[in-house]
mmCIF file of C-alpha atoms in Angstrom:
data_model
loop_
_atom_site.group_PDB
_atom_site.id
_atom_site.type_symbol
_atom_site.label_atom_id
_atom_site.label_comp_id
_atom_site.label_asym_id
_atom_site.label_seq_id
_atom_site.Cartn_x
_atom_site.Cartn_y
_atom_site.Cartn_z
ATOM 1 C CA UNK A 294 -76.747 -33.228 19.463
ATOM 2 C CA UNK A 295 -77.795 -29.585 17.984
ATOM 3 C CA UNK A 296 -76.034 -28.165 21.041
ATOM 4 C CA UNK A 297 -72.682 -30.261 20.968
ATOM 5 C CA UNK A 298 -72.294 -29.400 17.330
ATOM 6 C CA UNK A 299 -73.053 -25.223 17.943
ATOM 7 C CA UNK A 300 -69.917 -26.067 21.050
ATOM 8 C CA UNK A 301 -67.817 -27.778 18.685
ATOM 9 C CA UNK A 302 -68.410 -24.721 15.767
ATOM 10 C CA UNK A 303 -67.643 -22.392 18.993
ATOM 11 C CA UNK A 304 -63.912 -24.337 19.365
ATOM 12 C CA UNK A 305 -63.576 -24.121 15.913
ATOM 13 C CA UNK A 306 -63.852 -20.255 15.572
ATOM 14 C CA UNK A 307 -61.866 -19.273 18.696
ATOM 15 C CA UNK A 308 -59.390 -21.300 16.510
ATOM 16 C CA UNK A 309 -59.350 -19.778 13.801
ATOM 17 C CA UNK A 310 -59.501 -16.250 15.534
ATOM 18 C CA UNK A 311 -56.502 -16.799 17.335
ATOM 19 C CA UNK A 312 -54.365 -18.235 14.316
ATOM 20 C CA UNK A 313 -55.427 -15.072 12.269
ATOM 21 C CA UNK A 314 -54.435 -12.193 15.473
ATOM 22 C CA UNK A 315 -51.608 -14.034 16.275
ATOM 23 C CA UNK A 316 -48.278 -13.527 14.037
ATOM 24 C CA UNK A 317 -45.510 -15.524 14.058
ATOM 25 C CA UNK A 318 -42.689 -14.277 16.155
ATOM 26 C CA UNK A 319 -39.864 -15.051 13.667
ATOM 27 C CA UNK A 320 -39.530 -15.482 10.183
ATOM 28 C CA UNK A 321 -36.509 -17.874 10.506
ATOM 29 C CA UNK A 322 -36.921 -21.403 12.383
ATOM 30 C CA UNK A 323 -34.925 -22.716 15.078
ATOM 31 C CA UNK A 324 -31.826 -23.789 13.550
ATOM 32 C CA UNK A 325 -31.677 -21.940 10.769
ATOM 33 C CA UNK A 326 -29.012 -19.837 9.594
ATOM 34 C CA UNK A 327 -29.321 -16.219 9.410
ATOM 35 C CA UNK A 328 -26.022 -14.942 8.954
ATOM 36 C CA UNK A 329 -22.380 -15.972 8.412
ATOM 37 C CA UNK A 330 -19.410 -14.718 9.143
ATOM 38 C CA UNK A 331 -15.409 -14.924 8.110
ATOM 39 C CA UNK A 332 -13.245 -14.407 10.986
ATOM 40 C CA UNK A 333 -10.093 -14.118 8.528
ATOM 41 C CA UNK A 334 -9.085 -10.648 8.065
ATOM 42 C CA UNK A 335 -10.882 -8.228 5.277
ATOM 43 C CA UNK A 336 -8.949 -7.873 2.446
ATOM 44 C CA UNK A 337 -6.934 -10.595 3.243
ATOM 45 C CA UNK A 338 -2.977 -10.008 1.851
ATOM 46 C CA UNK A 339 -1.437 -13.318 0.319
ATOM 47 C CA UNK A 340 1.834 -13.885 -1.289
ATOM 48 C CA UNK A 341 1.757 -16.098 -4.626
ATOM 49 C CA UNK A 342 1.576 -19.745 -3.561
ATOM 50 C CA UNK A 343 0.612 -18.758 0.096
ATOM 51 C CA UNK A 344 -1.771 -20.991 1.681
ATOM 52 C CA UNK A 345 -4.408 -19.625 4.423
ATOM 53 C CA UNK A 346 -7.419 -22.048 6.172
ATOM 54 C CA UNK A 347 -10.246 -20.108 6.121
ATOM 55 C CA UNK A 348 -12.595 -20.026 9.440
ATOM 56 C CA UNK A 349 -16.289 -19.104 9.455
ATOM 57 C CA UNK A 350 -18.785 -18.677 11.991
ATOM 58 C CA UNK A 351 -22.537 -18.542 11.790
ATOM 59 C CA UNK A 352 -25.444 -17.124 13.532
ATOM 60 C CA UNK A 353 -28.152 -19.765 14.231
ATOM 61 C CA UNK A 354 -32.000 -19.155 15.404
ATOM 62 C CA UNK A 355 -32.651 -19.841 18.785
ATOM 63 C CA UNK A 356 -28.849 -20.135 19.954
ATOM 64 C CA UNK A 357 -26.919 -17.080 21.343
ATOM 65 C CA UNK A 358 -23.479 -18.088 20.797
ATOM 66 C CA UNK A 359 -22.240 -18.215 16.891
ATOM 67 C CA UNK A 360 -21.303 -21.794 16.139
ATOM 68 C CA UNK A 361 -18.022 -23.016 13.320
ATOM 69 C CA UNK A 362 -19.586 -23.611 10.362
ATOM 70 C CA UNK A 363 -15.781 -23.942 8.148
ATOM 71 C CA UNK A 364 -15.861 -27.622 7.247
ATOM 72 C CA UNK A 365 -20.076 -27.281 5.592
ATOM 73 C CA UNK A 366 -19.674 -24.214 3.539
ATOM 74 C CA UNK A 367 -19.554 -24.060 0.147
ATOM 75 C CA UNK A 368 -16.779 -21.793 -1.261
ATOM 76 C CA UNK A 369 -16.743 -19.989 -4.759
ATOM 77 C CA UNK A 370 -14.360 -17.678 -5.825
ATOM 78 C CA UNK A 371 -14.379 -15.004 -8.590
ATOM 79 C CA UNK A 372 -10.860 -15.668 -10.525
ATOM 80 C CA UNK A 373 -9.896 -19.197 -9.896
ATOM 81 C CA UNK A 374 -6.371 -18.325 -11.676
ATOM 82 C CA UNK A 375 -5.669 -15.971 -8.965
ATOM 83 C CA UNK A 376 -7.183 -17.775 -5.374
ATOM 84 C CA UNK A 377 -8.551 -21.286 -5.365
ATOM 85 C CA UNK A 378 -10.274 -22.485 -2.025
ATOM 86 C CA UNK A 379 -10.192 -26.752 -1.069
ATOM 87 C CA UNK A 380 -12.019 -27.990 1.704
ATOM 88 C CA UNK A 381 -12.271 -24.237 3.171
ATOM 89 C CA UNK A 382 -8.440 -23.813 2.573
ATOM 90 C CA UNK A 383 -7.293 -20.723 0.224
ATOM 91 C CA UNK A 384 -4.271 -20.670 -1.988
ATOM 92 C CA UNK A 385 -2.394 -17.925 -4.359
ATOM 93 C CA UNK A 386 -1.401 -18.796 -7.579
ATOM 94 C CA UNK A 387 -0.682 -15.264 -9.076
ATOM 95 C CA UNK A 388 -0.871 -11.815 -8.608
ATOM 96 C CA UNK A 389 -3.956 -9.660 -8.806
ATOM 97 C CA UNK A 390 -7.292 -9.252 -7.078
ATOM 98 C CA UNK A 391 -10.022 -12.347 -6.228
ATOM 99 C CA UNK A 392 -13.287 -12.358 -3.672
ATOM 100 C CA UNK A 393 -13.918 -15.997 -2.086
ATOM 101 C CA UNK A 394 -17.872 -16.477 -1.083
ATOM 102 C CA UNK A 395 -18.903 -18.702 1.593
ATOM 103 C CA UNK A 396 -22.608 -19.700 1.593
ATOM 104 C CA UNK A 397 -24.693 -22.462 3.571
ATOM 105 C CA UNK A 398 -28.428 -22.358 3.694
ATOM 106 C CA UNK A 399 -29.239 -19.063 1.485
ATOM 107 C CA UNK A 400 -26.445 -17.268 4.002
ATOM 108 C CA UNK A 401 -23.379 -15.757 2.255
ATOM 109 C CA UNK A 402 -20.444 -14.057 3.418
ATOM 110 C CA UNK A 403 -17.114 -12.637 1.237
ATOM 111 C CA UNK A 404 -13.700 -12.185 1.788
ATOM 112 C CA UNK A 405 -11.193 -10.030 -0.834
ATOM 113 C CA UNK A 406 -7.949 -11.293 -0.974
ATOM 114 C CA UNK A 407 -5.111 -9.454 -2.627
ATOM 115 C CA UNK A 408 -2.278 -11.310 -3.862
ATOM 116 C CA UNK A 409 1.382 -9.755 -4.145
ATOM 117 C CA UNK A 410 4.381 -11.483 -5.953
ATOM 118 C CA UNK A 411 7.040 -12.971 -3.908
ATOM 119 C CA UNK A 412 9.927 -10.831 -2.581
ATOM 120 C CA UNK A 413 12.960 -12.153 -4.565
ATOM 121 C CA UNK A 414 15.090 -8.941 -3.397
ATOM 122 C CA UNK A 415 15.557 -6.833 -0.045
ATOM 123 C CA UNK A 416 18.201 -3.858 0.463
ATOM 124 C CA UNK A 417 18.588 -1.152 2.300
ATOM 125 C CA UNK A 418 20.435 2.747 1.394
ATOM 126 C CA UNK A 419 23.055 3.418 2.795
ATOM 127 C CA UNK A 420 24.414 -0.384 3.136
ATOM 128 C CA UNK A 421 26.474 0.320 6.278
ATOM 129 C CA UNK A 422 27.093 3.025 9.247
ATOM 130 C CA UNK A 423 30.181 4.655 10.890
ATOM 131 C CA UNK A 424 29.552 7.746 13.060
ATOM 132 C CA UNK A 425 30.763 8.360 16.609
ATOM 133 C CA UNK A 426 29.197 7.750 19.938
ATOM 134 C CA UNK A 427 26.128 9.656 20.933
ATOM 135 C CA UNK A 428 25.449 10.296 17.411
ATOM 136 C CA UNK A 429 22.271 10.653 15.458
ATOM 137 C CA UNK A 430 21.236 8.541 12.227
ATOM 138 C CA UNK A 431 18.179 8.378 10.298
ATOM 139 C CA UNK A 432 16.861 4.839 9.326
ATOM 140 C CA UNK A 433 18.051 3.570 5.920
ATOM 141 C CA UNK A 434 15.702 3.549 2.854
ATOM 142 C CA UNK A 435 14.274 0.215 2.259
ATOM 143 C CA UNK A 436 13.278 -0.607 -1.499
ATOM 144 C CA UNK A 437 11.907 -4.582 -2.000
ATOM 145 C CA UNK A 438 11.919 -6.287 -5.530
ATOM 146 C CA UNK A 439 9.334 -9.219 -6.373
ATOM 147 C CA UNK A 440 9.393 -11.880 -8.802
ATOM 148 C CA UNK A 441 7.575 -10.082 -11.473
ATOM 149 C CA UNK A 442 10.890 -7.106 -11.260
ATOM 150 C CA UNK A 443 8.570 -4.881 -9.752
ATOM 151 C CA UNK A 444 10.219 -2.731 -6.984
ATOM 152 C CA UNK A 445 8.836 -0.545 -4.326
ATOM 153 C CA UNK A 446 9.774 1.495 -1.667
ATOM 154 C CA UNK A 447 8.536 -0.107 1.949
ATOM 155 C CA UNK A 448 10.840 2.142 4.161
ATOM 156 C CA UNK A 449 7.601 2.988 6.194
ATOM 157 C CA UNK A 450 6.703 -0.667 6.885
ATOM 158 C CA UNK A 451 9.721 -2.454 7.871
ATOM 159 C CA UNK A 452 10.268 -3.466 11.270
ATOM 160 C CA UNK A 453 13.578 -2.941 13.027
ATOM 161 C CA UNK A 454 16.055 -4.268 15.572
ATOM 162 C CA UNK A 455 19.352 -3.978 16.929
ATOM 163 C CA UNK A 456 21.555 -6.864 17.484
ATOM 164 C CA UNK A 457 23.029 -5.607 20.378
ATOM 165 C CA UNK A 458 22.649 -2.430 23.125
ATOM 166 C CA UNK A 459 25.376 -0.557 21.291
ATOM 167 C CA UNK A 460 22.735 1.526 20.001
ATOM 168 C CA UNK A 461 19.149 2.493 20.800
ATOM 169 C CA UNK A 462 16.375 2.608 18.391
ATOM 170 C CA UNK A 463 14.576 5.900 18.859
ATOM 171 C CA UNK A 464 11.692 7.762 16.163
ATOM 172 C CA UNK A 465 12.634 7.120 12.685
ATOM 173 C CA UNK A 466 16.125 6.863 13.467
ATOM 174 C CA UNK A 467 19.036 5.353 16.058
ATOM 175 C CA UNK A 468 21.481 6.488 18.523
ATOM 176 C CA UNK A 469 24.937 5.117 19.023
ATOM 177 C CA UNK A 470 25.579 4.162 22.895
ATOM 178 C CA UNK A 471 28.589 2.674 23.534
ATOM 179 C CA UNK A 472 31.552 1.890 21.013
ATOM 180 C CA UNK A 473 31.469 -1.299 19.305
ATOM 181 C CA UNK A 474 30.070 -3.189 16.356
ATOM 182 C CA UNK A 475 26.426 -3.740 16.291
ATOM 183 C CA UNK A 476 23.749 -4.519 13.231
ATOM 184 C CA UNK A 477 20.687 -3.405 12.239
ATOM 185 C CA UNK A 478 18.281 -5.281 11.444
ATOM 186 C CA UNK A 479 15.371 -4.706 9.145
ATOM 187 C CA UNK A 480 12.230 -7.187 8.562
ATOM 188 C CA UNK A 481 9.320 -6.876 5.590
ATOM 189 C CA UNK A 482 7.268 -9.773 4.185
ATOM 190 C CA UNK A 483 9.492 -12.518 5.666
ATOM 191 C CA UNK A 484 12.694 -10.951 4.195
ATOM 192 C CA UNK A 485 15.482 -9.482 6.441
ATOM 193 C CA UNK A 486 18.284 -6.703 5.419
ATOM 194 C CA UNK A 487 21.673 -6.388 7.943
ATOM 195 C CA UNK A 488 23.023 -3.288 7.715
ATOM 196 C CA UNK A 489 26.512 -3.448 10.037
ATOM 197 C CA UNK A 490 27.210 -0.226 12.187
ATOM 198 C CA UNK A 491 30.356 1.073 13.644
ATOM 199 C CA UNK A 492 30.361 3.336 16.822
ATOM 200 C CA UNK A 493 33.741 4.840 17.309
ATOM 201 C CA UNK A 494 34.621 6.727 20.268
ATOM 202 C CA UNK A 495 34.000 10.657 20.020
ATOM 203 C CA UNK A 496 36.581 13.075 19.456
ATOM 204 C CA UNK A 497 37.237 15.926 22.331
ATOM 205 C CA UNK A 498 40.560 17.126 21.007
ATOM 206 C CA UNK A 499 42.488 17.298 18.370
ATOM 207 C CA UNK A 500 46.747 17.807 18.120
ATOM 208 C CA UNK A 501 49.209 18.104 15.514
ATOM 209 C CA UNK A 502 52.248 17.085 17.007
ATOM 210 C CA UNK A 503 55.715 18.117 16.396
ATOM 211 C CA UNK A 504 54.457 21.688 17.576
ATOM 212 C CA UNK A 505 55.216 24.583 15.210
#
């Protein structure tokens, strides 16, 4: 009896040895979250009344791929006047400056949205073009107006195409090819300008007829 109890106390403290030497490998458990993630770009740029549907992603102990964690998140935002979020989708009321926060599980992530007024108003300086062919323009000024009467120059953002191969678009400026009638078209924040261009022949020689 003496002898099965001293084994039994001998179990016991190799027990209790082990548990103390050996640490845990992780502080988080399997399945836990340890870190989330908004795939949505950082800031994010709305327009007022703009909608975006916000996608996150989580890291999870003990799996190697992140798994969609969008429709279990809870969203708060800083200025509820400027960016509201339902059901993980995001919408601008007014202008100004708002972080969203995603959390699940003590994991948090952010995401800072700036919200512009609408463009009301898009034109371009000069309106139109008339040069000859093989001729050299510069790009026209671009200046955008928004719904609060705020205007600003986006020259250096708009994106621009021709409407036909009468003229080439080249570094900051276009090239007449061929005579004709083509337009140019310029694109910012959903709004387009036309400005129409003329390509005359070019002039090799000039006469005054009658002869003096």
């Amino acid at each position: 009896m003496k002898r099965a109890l001293s084994r039994l106390q001998g179990w016991l403290a190799l027990l209790l040895f082990t548990l103390v030497l050996v640490p845990s490998t992780s502080n988080a458990a399997s399945g836990d979250i340890t870190a989330l993630t908004i795939v949505n770009d950082n800031p994010q740029k709305l327009t007022v009344s703009q909608t975006v549907q916000l996608k996150v992603m989580a890291d999870i102990e003990g799996l190697t791929s992140k798994h969609d964690v969008s429709e279990t998140v809870t969203w708060t935002t800083s200025d509820a006047s400027i960016v509201t979020v339902t059901k993980g989708k995001a919408k601008a009321l007014k202008g100004g400056n708002a972080t969203l926060t995603a959390s699940q599980k003590g994991a948090t992530a952010q995401l800072h949205i700036q919200v512009e007024e609408k463009i009301t108003k898009i034109q371009a300086s000069p309106k139109s073009y008339r040069f000859a062919k093989g001729g050299v323009q510069t790009l026209p000024k671009v200046t955008i107006t928004r719904g609060n009467g705020a205007q600003e120059d986006v020259t250096n953002s708009v994106k621009w195409s021709m409407s036909a191969s009468n003229a080439v678009l080249e570094n900051g400026s276009f090239r007449g090819v061929t005579p004709g009638r083509v337009t140019l078209e310029g694109t910012y924040g959903g709004k387009t300008v036309k400005i129409p261009i003329a390509i005359e022949d070019e002039i090799v020689r000039m006469e005054v007829t009658p002869a003096v």
